[in-house]
mmCIF file of C-alpha atoms in Angstrom:
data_model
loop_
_atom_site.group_PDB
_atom_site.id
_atom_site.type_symbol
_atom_site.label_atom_id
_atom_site.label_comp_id
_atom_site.label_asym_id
_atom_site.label_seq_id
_atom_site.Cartn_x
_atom_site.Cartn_y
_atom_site.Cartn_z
ATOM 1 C CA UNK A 21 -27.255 123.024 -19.256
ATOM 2 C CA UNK A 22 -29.159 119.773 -19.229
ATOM 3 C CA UNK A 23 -30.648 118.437 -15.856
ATOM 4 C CA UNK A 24 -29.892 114.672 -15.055
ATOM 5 C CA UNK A 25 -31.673 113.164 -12.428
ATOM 6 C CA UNK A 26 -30.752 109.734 -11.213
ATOM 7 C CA UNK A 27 -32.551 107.569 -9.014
ATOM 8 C CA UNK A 28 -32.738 106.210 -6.486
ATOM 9 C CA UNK A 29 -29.995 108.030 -5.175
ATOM 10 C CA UNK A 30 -29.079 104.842 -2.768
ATOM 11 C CA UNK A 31 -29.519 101.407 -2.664
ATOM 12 C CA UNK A 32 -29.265 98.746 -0.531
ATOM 13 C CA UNK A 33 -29.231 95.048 -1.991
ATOM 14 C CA UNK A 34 -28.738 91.624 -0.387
ATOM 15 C CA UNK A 35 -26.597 89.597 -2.450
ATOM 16 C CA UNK A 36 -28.615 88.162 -5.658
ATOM 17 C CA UNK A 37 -30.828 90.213 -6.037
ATOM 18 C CA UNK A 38 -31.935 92.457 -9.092
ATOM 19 C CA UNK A 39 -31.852 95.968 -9.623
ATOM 20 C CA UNK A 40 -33.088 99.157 -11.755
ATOM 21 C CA UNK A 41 -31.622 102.508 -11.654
ATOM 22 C CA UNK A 42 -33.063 105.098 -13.443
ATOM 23 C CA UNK A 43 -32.054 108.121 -15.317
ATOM 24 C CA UNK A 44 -34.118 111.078 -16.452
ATOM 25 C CA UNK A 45 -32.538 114.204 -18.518
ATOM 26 C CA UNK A 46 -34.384 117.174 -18.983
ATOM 27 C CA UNK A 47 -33.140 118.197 -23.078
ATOM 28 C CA UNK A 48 -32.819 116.267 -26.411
ATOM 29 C CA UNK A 49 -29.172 114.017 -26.296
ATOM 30 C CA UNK A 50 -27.507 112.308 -28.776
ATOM 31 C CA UNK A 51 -24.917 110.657 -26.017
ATOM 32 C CA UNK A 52 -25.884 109.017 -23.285
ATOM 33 C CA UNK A 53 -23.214 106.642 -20.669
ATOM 34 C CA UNK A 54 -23.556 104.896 -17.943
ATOM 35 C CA UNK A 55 -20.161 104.372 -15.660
ATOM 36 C CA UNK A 56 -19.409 102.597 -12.542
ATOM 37 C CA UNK A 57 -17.060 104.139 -10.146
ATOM 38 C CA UNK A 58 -15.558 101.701 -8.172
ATOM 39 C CA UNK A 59 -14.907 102.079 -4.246
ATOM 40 C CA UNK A 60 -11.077 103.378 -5.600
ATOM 41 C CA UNK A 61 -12.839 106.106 -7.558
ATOM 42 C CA UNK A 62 -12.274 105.092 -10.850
ATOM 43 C CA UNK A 63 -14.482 105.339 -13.500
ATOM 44 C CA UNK A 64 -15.298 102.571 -15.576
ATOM 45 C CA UNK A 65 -17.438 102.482 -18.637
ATOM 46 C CA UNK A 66 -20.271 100.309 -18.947
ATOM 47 C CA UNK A 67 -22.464 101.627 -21.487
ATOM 48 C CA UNK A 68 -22.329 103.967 -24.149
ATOM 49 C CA UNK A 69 -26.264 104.044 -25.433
ATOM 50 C CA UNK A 70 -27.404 107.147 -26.451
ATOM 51 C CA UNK A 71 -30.915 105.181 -27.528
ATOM 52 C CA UNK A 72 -31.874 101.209 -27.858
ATOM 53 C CA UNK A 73 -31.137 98.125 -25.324
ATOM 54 C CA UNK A 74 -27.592 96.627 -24.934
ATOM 55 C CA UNK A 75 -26.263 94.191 -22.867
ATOM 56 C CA UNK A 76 -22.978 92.939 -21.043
ATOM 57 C CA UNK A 77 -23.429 89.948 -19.240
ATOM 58 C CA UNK A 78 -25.554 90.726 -15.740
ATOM 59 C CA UNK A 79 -25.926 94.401 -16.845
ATOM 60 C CA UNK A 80 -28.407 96.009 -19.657
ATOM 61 C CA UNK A 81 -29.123 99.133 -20.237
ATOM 62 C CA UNK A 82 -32.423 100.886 -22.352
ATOM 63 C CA UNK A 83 -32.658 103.936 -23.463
ATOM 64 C CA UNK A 84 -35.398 106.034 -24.506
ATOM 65 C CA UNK A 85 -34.236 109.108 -26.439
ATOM 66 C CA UNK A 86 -37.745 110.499 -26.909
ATOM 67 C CA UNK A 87 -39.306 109.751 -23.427
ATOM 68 C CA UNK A 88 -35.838 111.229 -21.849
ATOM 69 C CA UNK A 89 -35.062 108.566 -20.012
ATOM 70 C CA UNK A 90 -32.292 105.643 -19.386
ATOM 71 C CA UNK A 91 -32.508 102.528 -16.887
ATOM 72 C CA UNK A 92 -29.112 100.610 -15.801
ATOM 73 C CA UNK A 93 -30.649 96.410 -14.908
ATOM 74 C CA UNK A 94 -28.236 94.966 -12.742
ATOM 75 C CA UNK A 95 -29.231 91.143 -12.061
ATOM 76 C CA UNK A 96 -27.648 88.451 -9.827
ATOM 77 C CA UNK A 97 -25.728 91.360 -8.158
ATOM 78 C CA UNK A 98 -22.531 90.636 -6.818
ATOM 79 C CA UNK A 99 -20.647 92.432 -4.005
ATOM 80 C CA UNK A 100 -17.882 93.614 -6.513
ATOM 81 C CA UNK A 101 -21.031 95.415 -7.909
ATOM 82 C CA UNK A 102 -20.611 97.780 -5.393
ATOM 83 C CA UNK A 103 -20.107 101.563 -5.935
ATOM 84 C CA UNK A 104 -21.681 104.590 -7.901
ATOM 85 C CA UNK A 105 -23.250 104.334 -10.795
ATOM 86 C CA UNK A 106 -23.324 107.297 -13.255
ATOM 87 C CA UNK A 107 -25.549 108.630 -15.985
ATOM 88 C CA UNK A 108 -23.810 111.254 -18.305
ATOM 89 C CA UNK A 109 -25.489 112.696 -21.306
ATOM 90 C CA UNK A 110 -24.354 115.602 -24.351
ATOM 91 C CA UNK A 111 -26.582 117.271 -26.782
ATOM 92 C CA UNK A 112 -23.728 116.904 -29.647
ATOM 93 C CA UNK A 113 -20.302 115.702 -30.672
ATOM 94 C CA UNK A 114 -17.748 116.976 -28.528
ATOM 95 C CA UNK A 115 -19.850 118.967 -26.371
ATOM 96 C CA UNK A 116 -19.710 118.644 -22.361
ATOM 97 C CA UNK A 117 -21.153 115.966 -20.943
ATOM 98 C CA UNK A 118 -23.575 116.229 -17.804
ATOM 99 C CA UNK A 119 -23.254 113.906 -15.192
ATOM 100 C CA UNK A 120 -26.049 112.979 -12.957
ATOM 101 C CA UNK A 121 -25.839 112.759 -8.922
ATOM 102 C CA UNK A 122 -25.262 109.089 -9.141
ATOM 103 C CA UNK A 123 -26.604 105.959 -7.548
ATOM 104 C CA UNK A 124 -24.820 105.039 -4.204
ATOM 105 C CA UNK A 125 -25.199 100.924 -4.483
ATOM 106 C CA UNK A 126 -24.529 98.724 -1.577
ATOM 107 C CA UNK A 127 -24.061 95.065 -2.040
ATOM 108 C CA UNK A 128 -24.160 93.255 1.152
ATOM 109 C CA UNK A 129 -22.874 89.042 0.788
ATOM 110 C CA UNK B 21 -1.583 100.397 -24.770
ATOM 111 C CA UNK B 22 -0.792 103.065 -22.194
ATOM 112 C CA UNK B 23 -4.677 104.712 -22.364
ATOM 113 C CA UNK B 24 -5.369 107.898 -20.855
ATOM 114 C CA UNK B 25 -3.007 108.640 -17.531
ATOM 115 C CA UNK B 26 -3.119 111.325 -15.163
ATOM 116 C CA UNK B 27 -0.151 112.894 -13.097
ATOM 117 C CA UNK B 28 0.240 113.069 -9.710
ATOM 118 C CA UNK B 29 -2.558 110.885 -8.709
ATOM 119 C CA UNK B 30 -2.264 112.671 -5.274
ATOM 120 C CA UNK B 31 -1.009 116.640 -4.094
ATOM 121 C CA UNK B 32 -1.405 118.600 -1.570
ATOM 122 C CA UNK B 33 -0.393 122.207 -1.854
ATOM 123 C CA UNK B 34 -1.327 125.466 -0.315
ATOM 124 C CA UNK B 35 -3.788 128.388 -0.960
ATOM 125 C CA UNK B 36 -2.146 130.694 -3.091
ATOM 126 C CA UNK B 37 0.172 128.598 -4.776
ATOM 127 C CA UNK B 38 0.456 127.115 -8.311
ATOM 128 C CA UNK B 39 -0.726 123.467 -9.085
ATOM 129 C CA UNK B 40 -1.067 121.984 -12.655
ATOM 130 C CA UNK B 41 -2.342 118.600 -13.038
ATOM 131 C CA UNK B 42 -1.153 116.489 -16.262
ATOM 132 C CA UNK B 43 -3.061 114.159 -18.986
ATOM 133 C CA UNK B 44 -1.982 112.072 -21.581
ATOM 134 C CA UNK B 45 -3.790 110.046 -24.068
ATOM 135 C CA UNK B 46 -2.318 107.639 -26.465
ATOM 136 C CA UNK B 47 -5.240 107.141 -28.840
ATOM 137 C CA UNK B 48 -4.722 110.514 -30.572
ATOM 138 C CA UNK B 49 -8.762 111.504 -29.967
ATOM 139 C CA UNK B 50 -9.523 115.202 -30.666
ATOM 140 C CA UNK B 51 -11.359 115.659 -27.578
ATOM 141 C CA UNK B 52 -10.382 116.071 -23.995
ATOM 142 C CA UNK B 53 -11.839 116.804 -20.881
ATOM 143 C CA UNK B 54 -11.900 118.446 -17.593
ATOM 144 C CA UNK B 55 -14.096 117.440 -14.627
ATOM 145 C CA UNK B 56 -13.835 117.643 -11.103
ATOM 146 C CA UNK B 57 -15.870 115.483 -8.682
ATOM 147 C CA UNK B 58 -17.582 116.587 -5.119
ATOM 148 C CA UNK B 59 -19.327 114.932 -2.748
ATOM 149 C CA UNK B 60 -23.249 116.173 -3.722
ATOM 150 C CA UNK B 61 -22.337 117.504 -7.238
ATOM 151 C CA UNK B 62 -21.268 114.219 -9.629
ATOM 152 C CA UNK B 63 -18.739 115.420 -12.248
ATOM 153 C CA UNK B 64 -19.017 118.956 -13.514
ATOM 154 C CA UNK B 65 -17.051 119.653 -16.517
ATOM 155 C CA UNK B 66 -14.318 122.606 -15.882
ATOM 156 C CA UNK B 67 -12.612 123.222 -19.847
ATOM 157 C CA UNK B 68 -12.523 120.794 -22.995
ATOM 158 C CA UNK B 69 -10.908 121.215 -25.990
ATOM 159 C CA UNK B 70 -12.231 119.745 -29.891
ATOM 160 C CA UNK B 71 -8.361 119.682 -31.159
ATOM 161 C CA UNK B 72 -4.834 121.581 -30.185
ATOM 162 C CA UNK B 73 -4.885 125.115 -29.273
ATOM 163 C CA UNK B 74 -9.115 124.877 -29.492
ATOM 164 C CA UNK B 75 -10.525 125.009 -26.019
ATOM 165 C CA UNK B 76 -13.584 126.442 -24.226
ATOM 166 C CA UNK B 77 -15.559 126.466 -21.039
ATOM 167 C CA UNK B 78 -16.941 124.065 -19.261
ATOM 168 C CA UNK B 79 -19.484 124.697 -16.423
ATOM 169 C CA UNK B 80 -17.287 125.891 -13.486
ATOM 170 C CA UNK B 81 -13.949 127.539 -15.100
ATOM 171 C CA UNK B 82 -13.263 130.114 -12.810
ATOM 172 C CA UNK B 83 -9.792 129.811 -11.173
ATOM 173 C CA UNK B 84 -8.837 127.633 -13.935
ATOM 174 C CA UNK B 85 -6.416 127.547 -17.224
ATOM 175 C CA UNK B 86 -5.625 125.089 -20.032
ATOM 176 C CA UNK B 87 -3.935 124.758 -22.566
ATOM 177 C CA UNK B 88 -3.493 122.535 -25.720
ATOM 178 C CA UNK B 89 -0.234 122.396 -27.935
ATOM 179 C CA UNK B 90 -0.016 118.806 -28.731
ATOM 180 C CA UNK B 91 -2.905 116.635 -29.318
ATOM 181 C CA UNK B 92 -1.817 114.115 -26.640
ATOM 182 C CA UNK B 93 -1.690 116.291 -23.932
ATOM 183 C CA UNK B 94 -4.188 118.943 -21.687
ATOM 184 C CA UNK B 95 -2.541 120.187 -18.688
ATOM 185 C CA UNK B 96 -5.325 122.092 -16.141
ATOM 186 C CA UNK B 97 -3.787 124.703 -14.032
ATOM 187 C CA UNK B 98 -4.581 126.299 -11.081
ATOM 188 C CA UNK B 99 -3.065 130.056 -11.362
ATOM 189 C CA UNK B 100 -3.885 130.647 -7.030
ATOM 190 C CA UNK B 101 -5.222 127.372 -5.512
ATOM 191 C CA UNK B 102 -8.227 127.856 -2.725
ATOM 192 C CA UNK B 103 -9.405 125.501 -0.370
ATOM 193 C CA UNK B 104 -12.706 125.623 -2.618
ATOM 194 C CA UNK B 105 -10.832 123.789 -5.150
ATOM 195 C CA UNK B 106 -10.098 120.557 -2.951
ATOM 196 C CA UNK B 107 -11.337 117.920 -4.734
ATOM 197 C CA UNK B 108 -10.744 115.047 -7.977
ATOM 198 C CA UNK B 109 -9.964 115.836 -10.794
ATOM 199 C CA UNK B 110 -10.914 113.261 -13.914
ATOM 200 C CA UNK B 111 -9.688 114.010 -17.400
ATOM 201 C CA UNK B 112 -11.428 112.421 -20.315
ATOM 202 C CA UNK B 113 -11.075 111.864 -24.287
ATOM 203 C CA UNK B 114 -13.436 111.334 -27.049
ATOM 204 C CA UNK B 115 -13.404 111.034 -30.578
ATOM 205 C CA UNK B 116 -16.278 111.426 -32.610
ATOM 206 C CA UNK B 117 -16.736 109.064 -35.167
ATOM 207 C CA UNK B 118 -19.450 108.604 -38.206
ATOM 208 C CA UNK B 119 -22.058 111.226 -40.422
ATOM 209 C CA UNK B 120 -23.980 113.118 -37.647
ATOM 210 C CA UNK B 121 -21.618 111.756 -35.020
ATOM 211 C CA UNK B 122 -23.210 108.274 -34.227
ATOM 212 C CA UNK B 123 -20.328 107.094 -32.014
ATOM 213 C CA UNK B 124 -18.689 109.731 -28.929
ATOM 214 C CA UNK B 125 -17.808 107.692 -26.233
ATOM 215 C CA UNK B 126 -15.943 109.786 -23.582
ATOM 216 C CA UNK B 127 -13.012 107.620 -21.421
ATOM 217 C CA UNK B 128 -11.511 108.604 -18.483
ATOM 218 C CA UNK B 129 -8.503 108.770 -16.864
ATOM 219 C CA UNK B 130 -7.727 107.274 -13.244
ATOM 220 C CA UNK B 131 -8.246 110.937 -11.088
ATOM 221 C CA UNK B 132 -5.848 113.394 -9.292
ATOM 222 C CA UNK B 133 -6.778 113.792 -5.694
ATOM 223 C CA UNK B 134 -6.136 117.579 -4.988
ATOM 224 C CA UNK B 135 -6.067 119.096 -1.107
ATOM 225 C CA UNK B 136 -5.489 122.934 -0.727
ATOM 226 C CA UNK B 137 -4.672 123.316 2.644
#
């Protein structure tokens, strides 16, 4: 399989304030995602950005397909940014998709 | 636009007995997914299947079967529940799109919350 390592694997932010959470996979991928599970435990998507930079209001994401590694930027984070963030690649259509450990984030008003 | 929906959202059953958790997607995508979700582990991906009566292994199949005769559809069964088996349970769907697949965005379903006491 393909190792995903996420980091860091909590975080603690006051209201406000920025963020970077980092993924690292360990094989060529050709899908990469980024979800948010909320504190109800579902999962929402965010990103789908298997290389380049994208944006969605306070979040962007960046991938670099050759270097192996993704970054989530969470700015002017808000307590409903609360939760787990995920990083879930593939290696080709279809295929399984491995999910990292997450990022436990903590927004505190 | 009903999505992807998973039934029960909640059981509890018993070692030994026979469980099988429901899926349904509306969007007719070929793919669907499997995973279950522990505390120290993320998501780890149990069966998929590319189209109807195609499926394969995921990472941790063992006390597992699924089955595919309509598109829409990919019930997950457990034959002999175990206690090891507690967990959530998140189907998915996907449909590749484009030469080389350049779009494969997996979405998921809400979770079944499954206790084997």
């Amino acid at each position: 399989g393909i190792q995903v390592e996420q980091s860091p694997p909590d975080l603690i932010l006051q209201e406000g304030a920025n963020s970077t959470l980092r993924c690292n996979f360990s094989d060529s991928v050709n899908n990469l995602q980024w979800f948010h599970q909320n504190p109800w435990g579902q999962l929402i998507n965010l990103f789908y950005i298997p290389s380049g930079t994208k944006q969605n209001g306070r979040l962007s994401a960046t991938t670099v397909a050759t270097e192996r590694y993704s970054l989530l930027y969470i700015s002017s984070s808000q307590t409903t940014d609360s939760g787990v963030y995920f990083c879930a690649v593939a290696r080709a259509a279809g295929n399984q998709f491995y999910f990292g450990t997450g990022t436990s984030l903590t927004v505190i008003p | 636009d009903a999505g992807i929906t998973q039934s029960p959202r909640y059981k509890i059953t018993e070692t030994g007995r026979q469980v099988t958790l429901m899926c349904h997607q509306t969007w007719s995508h070929s793919y669907m997914f499997w995973y279950r979700q522990d505390l120290g582990h993320g998501l780890r991906l149990i069966y998929y299947s590319a189209a109807a009566d195609i499926t394969d292994k995921g990472e941790v199949p063992d006390g597992y079967v699924v089955s595919r005769s309509k598109t829409e559809n990919f019930p997950l069964t457990l034959e002999s529940a175990t206690r090891s088996q507690t967990s959530v349970y998140f189907c998915a769907s996907s449909e590749p799109q484009g030469f080389g697949v350049t779009y494969n965005e997996q979405f998921f379903g809400p979770g079944t919350r499954l206790t084997v006491l």
